[in-house]
mmCIF file with all atom_site columns, C-alpha atoms in Angstrom:
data_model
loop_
_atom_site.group_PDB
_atom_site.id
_atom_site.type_symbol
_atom_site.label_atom_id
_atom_site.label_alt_id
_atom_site.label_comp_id
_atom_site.label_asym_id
_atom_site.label_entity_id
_atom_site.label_seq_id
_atom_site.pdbx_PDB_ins_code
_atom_site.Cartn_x
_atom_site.Cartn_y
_atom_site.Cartn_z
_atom_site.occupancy
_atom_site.B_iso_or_equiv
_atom_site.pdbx_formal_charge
_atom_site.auth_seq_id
_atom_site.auth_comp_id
_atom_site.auth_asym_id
_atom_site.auth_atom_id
_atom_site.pdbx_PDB_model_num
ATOM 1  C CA . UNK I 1 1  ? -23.338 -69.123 14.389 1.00 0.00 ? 25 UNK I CA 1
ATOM 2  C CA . UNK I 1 2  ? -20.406 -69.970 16.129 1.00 0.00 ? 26 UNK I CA 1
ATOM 3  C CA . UNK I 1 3  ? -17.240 -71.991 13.779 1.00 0.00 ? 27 UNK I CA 1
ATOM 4  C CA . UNK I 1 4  ? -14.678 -72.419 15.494 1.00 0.00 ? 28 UNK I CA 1
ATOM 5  C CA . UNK I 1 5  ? -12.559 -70.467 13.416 1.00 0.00 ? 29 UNK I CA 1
ATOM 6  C CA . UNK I 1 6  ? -10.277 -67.658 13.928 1.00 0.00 ? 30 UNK I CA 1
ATOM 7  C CA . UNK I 1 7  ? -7.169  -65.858 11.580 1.00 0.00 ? 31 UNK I CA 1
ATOM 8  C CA . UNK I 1 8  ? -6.089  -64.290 14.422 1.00 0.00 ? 32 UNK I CA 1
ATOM 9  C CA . UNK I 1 9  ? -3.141  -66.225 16.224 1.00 0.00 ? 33 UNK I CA 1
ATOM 10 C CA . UNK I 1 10 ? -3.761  -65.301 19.343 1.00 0.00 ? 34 UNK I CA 1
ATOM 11 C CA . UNK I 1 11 ? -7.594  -66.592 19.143 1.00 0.00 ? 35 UNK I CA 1
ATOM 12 C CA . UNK I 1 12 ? -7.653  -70.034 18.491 1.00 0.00 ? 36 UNK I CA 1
ATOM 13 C CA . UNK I 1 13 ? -11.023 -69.903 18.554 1.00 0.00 ? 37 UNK I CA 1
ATOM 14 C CA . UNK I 1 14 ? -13.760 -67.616 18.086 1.00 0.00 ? 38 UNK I CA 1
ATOM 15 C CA . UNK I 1 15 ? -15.451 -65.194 20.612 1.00 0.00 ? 39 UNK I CA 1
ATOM 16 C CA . UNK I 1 16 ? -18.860 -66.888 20.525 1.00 0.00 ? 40 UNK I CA 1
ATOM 17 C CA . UNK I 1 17 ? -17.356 -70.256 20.857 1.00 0.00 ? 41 UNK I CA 1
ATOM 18 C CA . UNK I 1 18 ? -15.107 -69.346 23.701 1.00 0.00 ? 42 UNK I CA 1
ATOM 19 C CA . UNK I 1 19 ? -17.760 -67.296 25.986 1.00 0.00 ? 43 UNK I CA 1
ATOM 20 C CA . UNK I 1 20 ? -20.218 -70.095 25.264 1.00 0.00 ? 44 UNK I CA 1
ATOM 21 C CA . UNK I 1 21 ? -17.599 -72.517 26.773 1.00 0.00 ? 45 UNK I CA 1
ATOM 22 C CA . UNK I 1 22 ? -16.855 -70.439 29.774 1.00 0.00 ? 46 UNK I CA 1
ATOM 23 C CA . UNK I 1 23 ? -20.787 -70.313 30.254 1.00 0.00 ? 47 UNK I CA 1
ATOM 24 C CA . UNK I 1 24 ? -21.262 -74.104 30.119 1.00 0.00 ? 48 UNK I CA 1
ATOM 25 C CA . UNK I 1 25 ? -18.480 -75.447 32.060 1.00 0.00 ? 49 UNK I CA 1
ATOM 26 C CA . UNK I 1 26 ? -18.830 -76.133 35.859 1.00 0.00 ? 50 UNK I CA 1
ATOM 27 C CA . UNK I 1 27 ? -17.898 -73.233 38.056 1.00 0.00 ? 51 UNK I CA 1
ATOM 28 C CA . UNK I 1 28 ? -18.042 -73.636 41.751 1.00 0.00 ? 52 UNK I CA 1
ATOM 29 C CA . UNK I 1 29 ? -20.278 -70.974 42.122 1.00 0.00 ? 53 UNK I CA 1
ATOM 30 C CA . UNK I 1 30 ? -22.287 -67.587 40.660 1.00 0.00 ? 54 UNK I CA 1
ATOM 31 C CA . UNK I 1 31 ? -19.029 -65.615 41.537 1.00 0.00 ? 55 UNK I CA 1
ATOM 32 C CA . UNK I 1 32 ? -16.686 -67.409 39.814 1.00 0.00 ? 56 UNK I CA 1
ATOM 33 C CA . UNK I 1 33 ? -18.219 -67.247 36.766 1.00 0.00 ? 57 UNK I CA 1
ATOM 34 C CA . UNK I 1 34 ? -18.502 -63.780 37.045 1.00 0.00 ? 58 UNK I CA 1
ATOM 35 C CA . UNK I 1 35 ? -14.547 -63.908 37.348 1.00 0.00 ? 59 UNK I CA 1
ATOM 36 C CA . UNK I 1 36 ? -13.879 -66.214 34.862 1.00 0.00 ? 60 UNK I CA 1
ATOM 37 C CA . UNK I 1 37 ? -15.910 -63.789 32.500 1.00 0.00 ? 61 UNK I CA 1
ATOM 38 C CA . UNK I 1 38 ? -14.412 -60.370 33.564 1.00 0.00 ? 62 UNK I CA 1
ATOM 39 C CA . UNK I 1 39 ? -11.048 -61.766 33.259 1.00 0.00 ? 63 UNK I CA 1
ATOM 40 C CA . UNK I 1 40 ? -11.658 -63.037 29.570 1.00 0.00 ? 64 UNK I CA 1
ATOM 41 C CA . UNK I 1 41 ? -13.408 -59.217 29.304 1.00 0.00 ? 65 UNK I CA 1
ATOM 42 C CA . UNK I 1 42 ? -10.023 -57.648 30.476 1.00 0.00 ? 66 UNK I CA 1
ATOM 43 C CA . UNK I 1 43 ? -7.721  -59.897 28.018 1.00 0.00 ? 67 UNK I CA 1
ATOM 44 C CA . UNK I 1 44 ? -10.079 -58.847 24.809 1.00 0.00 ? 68 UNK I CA 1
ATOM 45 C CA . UNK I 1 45 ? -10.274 -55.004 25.561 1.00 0.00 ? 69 UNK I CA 1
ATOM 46 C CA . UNK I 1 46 ? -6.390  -54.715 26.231 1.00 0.00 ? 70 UNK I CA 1
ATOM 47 C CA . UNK I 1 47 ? -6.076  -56.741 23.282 1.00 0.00 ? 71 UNK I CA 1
ATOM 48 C CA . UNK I 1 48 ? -8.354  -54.126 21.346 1.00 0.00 ? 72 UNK I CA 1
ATOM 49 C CA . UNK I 1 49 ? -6.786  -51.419 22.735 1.00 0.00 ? 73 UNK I CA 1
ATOM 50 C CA . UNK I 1 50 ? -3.306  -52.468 21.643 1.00 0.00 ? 74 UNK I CA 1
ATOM 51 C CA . UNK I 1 51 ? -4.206  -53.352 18.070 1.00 0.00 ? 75 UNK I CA 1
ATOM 52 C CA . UNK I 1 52 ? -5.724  -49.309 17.685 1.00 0.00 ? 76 UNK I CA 1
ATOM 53 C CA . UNK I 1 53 ? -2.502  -47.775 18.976 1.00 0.00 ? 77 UNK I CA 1
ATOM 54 C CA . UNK I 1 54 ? -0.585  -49.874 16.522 1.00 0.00 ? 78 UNK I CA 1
ATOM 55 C CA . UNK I 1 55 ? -3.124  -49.362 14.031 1.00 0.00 ? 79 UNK I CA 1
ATOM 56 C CA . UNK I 1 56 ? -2.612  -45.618 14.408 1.00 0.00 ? 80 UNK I CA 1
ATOM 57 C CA . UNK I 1 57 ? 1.205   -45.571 14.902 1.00 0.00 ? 81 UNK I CA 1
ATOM 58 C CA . UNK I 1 58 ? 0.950   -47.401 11.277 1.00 0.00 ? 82 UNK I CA 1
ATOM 59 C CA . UNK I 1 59 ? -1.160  -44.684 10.103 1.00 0.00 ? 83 UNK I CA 1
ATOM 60 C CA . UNK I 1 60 ? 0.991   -42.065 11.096 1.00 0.00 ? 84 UNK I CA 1
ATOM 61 C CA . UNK I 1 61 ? 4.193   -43.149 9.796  1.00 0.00 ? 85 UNK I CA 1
ATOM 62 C CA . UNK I 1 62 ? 2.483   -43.759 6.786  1.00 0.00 ? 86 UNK I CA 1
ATOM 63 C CA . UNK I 1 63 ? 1.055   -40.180 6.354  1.00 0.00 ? 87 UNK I CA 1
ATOM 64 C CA . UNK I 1 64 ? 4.975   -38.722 7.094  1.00 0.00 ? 88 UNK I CA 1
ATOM 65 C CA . UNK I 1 65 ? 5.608   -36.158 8.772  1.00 0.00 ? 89 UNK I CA 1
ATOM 66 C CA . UNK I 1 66 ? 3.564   -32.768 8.637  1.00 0.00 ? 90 UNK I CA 1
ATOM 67 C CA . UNK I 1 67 ? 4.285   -28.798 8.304  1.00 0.00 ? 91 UNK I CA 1
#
């Protein structure tokens, strides 16, 4: 079930929460929905993909340098 909640600051609230809101408010038509939901789709992948790279840039300068 949906909260509400989030810790990250960029997500005031949570995925369910916000997809279920994009789902239930008016959109002029079938189309735009679509939009509205492959735009939110594109934000939260390049989000994802920028938290690994700086997850594994933290890994590596943790783990020094090798040879």
């Amino acid at each position: 079930m949906a909260t509400g909640t989030s810790n990250s600051p960029h997500q005031p609230i949570d995925t369910y929460t916000h997809l279920a809101h994009l789902l239930h408010s008016p959109a002029p038509d079938s189309e735009a929905l679509l939009d509205r939901l492959y735009e939110e789709l594109l934000v939260r992948e390049s989000r994802a993909y920028a938290a690994g790279w700086r997850d594994a840039l933290t890994e590596a300068r943790r783990s020094g340098p090798r040879g």
